[in-house]
Coordinates of N, CA, C and O in Angstrom, one line a residue:
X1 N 13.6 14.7 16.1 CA 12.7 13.6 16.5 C 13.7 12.5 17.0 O 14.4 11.9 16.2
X2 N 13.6 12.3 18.3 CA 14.7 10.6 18.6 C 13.7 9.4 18.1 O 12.5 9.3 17.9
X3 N 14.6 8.4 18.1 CA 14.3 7.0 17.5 C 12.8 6.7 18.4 O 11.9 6.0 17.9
X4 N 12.8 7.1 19.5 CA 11.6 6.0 20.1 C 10.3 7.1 20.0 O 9.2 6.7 19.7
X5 N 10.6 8.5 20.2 CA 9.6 9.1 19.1 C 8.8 9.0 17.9 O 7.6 9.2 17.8
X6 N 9.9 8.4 16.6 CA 9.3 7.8 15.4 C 9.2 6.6 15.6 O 8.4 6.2 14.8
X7 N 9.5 5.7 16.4 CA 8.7 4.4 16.7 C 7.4 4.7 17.2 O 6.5 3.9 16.8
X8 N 7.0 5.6 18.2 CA 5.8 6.1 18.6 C 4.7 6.5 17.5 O 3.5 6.2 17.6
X9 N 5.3 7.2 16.5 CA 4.5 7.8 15.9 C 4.5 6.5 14.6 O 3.6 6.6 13.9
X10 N 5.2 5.8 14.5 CA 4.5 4.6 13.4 C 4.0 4.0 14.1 O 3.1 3.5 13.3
X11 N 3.7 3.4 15.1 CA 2.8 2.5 16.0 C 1.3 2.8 15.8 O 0.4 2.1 15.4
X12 N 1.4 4.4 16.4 CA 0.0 5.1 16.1 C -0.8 5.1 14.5 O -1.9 4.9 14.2
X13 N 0.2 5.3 13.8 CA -0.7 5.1 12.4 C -1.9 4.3 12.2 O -2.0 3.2 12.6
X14 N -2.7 5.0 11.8 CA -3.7 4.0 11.1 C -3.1 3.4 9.3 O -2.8 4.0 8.3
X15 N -3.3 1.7 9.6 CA -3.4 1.2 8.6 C -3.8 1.7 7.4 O -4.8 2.3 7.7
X16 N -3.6 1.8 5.8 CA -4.2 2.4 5.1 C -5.7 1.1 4.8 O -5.7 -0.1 5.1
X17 N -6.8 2.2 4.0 CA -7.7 1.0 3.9 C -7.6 0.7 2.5 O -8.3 0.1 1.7
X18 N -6.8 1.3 2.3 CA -7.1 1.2 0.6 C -7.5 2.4 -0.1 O -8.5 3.1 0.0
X19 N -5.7 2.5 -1.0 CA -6.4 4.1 -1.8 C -6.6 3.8 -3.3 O -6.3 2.7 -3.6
X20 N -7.1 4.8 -4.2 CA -7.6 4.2 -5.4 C -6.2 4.4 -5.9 O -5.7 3.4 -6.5
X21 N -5.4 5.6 -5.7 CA -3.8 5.2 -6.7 C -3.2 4.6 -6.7 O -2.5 4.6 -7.8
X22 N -2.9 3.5 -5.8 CA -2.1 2.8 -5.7 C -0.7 3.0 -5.7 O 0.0 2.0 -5.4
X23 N -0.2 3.9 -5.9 CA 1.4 4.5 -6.3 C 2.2 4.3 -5.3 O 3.3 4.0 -5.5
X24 N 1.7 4.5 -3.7 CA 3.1 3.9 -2.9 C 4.0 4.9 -2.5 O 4.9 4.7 -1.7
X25 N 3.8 6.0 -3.1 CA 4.8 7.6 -2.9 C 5.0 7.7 -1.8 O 6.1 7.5 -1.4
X26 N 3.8 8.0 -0.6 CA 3.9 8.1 1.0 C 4.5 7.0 1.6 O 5.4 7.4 2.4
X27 N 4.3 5.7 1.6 CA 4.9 4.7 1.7 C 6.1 4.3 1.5 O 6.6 3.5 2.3
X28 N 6.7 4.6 0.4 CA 8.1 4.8 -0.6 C 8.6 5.2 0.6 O 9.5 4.6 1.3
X29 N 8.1 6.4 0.9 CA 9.0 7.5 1.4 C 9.2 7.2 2.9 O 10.3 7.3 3.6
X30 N 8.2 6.7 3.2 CA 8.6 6.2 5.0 C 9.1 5.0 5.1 O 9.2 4.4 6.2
X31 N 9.6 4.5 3.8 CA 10.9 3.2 4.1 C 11.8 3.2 4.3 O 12.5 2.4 5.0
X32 N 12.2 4.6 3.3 CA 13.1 5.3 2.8 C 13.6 5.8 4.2 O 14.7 5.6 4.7
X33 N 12.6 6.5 4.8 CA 13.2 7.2 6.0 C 13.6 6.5 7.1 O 14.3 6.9 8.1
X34 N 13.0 5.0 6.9 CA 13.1 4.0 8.0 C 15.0 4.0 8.0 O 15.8 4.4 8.8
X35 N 15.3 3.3 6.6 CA 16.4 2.7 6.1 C 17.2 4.2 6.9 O 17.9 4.0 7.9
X36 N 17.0 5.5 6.3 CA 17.9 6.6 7.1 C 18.1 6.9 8.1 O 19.2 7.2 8.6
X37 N 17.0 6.9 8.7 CA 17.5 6.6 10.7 C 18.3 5.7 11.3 O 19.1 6.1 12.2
X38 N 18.4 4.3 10.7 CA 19.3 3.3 10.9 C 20.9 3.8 10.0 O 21.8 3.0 10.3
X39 N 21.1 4.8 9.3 CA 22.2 5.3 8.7 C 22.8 3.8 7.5 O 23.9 3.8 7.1
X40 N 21.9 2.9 7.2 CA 22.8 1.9 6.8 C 22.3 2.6 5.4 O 21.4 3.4 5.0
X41 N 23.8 1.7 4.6 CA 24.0 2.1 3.2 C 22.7 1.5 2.2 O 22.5 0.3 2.2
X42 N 22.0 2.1 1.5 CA 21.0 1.8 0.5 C 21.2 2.3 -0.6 O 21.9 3.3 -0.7
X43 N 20.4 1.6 -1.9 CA 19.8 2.6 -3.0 C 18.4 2.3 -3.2 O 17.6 1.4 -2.8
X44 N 18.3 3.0 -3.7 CA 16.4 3.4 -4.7 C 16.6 2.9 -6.2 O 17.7 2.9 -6.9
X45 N 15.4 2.5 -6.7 CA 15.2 1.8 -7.9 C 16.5 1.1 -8.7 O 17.0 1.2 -9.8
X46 N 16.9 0.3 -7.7 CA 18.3 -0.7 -8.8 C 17.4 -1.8 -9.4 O 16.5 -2.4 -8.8
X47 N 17.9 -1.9 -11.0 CA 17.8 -2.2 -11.9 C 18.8 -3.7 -11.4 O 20.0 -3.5 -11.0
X48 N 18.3 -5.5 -11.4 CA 18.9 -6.0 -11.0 C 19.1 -7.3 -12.6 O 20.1 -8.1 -12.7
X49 N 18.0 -7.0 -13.5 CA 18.8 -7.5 -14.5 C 18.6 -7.1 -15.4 O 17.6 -6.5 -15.4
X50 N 19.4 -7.0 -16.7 CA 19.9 -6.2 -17.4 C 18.8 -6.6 -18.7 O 18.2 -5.6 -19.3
X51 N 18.6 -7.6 -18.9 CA 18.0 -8.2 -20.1 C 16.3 -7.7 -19.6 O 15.6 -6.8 -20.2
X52 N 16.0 -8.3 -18.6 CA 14.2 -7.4 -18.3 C 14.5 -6.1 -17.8 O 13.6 -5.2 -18.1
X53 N 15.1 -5.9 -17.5 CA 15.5 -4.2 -16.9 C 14.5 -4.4 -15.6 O 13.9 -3.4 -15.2
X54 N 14.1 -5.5 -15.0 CA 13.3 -5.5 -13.3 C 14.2 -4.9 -12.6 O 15.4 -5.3 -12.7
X55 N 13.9 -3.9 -11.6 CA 14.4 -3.3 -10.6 C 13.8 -3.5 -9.1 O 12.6 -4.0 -9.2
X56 N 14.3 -3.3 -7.8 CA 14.1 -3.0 -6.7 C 13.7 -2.2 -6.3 O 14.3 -1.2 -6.7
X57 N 12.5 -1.8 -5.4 CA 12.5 -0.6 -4.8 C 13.7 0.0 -3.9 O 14.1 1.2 -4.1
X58 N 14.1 -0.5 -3.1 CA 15.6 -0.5 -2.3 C 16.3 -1.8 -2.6 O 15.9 -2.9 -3.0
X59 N 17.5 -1.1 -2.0 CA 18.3 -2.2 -1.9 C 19.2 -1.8 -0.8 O 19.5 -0.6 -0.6
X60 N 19.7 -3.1 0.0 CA 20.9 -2.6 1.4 C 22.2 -3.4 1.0 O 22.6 -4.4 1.7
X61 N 22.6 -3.1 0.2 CA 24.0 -3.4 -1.1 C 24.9 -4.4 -0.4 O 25.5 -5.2 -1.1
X62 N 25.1 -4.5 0.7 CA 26.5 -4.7 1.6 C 26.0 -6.2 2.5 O 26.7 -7.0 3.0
X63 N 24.3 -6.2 2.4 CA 23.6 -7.1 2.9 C 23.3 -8.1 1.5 O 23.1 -9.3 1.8
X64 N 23.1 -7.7 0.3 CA 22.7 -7.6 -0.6 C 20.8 -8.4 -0.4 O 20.3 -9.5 -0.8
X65 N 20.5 -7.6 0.3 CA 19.3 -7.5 0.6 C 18.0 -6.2 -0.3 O 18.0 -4.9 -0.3
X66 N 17.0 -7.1 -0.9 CA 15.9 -6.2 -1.9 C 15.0 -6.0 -1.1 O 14.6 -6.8 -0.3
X67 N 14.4 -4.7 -1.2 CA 13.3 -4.6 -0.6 C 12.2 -3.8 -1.1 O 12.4 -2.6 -1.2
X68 N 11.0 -4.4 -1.5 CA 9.9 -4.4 -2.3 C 8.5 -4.2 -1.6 O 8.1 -4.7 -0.6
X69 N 7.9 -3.1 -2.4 CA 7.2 -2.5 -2.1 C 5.5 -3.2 -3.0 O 5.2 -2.7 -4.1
X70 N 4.8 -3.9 -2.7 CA 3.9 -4.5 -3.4 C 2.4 -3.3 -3.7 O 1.8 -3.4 -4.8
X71 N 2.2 -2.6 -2.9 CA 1.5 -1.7 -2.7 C 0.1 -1.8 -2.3 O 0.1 -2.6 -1.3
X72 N -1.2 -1.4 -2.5 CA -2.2 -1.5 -2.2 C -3.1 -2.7 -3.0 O -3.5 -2.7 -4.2
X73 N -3.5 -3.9 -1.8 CA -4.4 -5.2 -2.3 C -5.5 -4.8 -2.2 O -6.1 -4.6 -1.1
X74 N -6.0 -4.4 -3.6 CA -7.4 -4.8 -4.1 C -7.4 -5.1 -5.3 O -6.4 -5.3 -6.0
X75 N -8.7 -5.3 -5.7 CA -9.1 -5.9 -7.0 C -8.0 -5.1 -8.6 O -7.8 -5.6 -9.7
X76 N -7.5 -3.7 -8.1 CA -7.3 -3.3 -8.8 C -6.0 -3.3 -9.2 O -5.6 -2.7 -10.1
X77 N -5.1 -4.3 -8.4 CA -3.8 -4.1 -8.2 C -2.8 -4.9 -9.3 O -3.3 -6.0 -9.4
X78 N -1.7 -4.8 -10.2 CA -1.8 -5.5 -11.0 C -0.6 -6.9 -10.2 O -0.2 -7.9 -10.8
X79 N -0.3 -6.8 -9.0 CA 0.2 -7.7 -8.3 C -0.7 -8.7 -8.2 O 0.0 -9.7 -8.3
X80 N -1.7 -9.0 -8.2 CA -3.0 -9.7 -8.0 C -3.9 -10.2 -9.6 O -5.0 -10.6 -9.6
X81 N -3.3 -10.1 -10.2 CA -3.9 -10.4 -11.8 C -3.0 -12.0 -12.0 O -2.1 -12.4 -11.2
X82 N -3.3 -12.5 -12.8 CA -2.6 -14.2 -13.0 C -1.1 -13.3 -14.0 O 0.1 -13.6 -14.1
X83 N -1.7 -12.3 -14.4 CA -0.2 -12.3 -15.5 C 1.0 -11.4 -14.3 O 2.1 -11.6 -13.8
X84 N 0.1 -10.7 -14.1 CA 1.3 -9.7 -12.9 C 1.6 -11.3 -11.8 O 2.7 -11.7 -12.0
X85 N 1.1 -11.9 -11.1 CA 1.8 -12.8 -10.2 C 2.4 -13.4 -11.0 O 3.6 -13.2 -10.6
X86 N 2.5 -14.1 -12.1 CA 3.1 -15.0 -12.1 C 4.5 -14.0 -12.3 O 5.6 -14.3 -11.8
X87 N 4.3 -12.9 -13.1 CA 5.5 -12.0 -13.4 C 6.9 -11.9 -12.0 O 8.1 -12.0 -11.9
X88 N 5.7 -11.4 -11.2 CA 6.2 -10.8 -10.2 C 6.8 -12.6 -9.3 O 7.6 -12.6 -8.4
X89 N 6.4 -13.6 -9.6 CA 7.2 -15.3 -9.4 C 8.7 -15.4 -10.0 O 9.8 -15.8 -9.5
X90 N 8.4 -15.0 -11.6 CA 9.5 -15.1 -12.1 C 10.8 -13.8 -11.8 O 12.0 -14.0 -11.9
X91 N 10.3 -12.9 -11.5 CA 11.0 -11.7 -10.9 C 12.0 -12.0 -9.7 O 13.2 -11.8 -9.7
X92 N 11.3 -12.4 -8.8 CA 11.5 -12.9 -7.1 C 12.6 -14.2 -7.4 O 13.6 -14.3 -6.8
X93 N 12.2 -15.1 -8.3 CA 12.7 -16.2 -8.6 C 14.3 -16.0 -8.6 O 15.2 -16.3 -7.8
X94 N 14.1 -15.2 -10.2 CA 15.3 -14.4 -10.6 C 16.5 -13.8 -9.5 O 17.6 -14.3 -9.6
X95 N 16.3 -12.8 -8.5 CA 16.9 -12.4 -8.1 C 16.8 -13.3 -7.0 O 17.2 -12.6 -6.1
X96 N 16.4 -14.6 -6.3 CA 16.8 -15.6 -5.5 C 17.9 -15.9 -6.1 O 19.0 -15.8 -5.5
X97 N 17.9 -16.4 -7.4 CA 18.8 -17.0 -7.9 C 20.6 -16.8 -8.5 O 21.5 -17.4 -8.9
X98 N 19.9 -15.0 -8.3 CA 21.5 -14.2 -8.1 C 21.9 -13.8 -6.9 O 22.6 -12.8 -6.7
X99 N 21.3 -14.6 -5.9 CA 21.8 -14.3 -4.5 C 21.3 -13.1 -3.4 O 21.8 -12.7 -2.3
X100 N 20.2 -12.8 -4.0 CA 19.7 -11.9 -3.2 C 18.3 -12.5 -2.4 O 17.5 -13.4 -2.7
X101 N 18.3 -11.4 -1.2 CA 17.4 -11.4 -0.2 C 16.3 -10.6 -0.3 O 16.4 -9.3 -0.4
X102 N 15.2 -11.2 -0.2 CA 14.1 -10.5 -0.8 C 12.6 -10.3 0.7 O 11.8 -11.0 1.3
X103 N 13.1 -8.7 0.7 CA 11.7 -8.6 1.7 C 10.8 -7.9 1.0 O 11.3 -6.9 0.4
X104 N 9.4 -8.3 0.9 CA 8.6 -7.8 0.3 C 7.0 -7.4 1.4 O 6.4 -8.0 2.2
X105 N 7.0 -6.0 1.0 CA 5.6 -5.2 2.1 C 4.7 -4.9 1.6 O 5.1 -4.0 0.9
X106 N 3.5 -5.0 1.4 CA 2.4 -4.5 1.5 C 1.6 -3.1 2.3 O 1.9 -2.7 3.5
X107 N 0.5 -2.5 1.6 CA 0.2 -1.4 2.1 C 0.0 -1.4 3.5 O 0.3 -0.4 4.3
X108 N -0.6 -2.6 3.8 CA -0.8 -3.3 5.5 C 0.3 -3.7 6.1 O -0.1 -4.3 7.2
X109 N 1.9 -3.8 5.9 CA 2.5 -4.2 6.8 C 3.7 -3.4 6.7 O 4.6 -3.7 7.5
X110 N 3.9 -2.1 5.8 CA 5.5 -1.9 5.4 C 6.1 -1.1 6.8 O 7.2 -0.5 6.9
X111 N 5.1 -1.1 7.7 CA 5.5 -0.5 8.9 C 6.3 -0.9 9.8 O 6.7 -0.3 10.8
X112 N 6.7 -2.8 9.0 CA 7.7 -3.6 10.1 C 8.8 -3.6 9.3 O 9.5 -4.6 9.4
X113 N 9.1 -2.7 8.6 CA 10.5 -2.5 7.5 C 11.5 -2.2 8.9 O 12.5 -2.8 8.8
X114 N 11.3 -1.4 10.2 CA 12.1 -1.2 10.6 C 12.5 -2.3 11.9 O 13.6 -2.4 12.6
X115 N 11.2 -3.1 12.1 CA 11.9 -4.2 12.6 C 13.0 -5.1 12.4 O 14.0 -5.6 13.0
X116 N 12.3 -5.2 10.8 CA 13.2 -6.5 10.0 C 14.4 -5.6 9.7 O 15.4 -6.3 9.9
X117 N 14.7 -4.6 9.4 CA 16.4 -4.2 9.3 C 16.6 -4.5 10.6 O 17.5 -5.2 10.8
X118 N 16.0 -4.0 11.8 CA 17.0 -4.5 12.7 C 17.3 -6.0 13.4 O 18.1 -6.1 14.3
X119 N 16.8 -6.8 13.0 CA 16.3 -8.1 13.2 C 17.4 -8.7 12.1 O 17.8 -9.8 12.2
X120 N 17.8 -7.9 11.1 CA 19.0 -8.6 10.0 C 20.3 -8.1 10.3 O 21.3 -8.7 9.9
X121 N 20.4 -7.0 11.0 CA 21.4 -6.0 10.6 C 22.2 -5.6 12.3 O 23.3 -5.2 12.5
X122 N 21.1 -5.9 13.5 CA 21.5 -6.1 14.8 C 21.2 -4.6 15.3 O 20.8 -4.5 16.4
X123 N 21.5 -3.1 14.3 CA 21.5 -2.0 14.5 C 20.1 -2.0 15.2 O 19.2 -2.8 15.6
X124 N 20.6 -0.5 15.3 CA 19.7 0.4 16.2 C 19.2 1.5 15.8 O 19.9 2.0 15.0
X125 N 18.1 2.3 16.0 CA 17.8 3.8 15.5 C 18.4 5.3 16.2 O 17.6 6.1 16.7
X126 N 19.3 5.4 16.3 CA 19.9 6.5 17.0 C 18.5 7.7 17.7 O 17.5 8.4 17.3
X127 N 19.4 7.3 19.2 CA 18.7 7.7 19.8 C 18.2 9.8 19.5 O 17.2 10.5 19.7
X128 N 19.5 9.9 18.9 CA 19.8 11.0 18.2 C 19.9 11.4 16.8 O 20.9 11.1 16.2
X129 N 19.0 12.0 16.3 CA 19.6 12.0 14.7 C 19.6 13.3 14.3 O 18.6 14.1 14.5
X130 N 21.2 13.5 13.6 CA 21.6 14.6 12.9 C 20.8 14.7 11.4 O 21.0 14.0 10.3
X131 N 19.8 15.9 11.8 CA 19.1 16.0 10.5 C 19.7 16.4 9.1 O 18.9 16.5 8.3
X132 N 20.8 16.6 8.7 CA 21.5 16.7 7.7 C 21.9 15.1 7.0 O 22.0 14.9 5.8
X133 N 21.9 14.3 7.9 CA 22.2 12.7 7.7 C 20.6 12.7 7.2 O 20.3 11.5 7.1
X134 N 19.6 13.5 6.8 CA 18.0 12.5 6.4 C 18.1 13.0 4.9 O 17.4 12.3 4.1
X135 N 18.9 14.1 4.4 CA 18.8 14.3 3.2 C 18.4 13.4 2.0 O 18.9 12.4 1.7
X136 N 17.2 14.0 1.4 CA 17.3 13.0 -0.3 C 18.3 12.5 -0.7 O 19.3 13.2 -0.7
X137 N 18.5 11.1 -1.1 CA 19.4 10.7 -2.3 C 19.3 11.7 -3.3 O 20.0 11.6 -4.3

């Protein structure tokens, strides 16, 4: 698949409307793949402080840029409760405060993950990609 192919084909997506799991797996995974097309260095679930044990869904280490995955806004979400926001304030707070950059997506927008890496990072999606380079972490 070249880069302006999978630009094609996330364009076309339909928005989700809202699923009852909430878990984010399919989503996870097409960030995941965004971040791989671009070949830049990432991880999955870093753990950024030691005492709460809160983690990242990604991270682009070298940018020291976080990137968070909020998941599906409805009533059921615990991002949206007074105790989860404020948590998820003190969380965000926290890793402002050790220097990190924080992009955070929703079920409705995590489709511009690959704008904003390249809008931070200058790169590009190869027009070519060696499918051995998409491998799982």
């Amino acid at each position: 698949m070249t880069a302006a192919e999978f630009q094609a084909h996330m364009k076309q997506k339909k928005q989700p409307q809202g699923r009852k799991s909430g878990n984010g797996d399919k989503a996870k995974a097409e960030m995941e793949m965004v971040l791989k097309l671009f070949g830049i260095g990432y991880d999955k679930e870093v753990v950024f402080h030691q005492v709460r044990k809160w983690r990242f869904d990604f991270t682009i280490p070298a940018l020291k840029v976080a990137i968070e995955y909020e998941g599906v806004i409805c009533d059921k979400s615990r991002h949206l409760t007074i105790g989860g926001f404020m948590e998820d304030c003190l969380k965000y707070r926290e890793a402002v405060k050790q220097g990190w950059r924080l992009l955070r997506y929703t079920a409705k927008d995590y489709q511009n993950l690959a704008t904003d890496v390249q809008q931070m990072t200058g790169l590009t999606i190869p027009e070519k990609i060696d499918c051995n380079t998409l491998k799982s972490k």
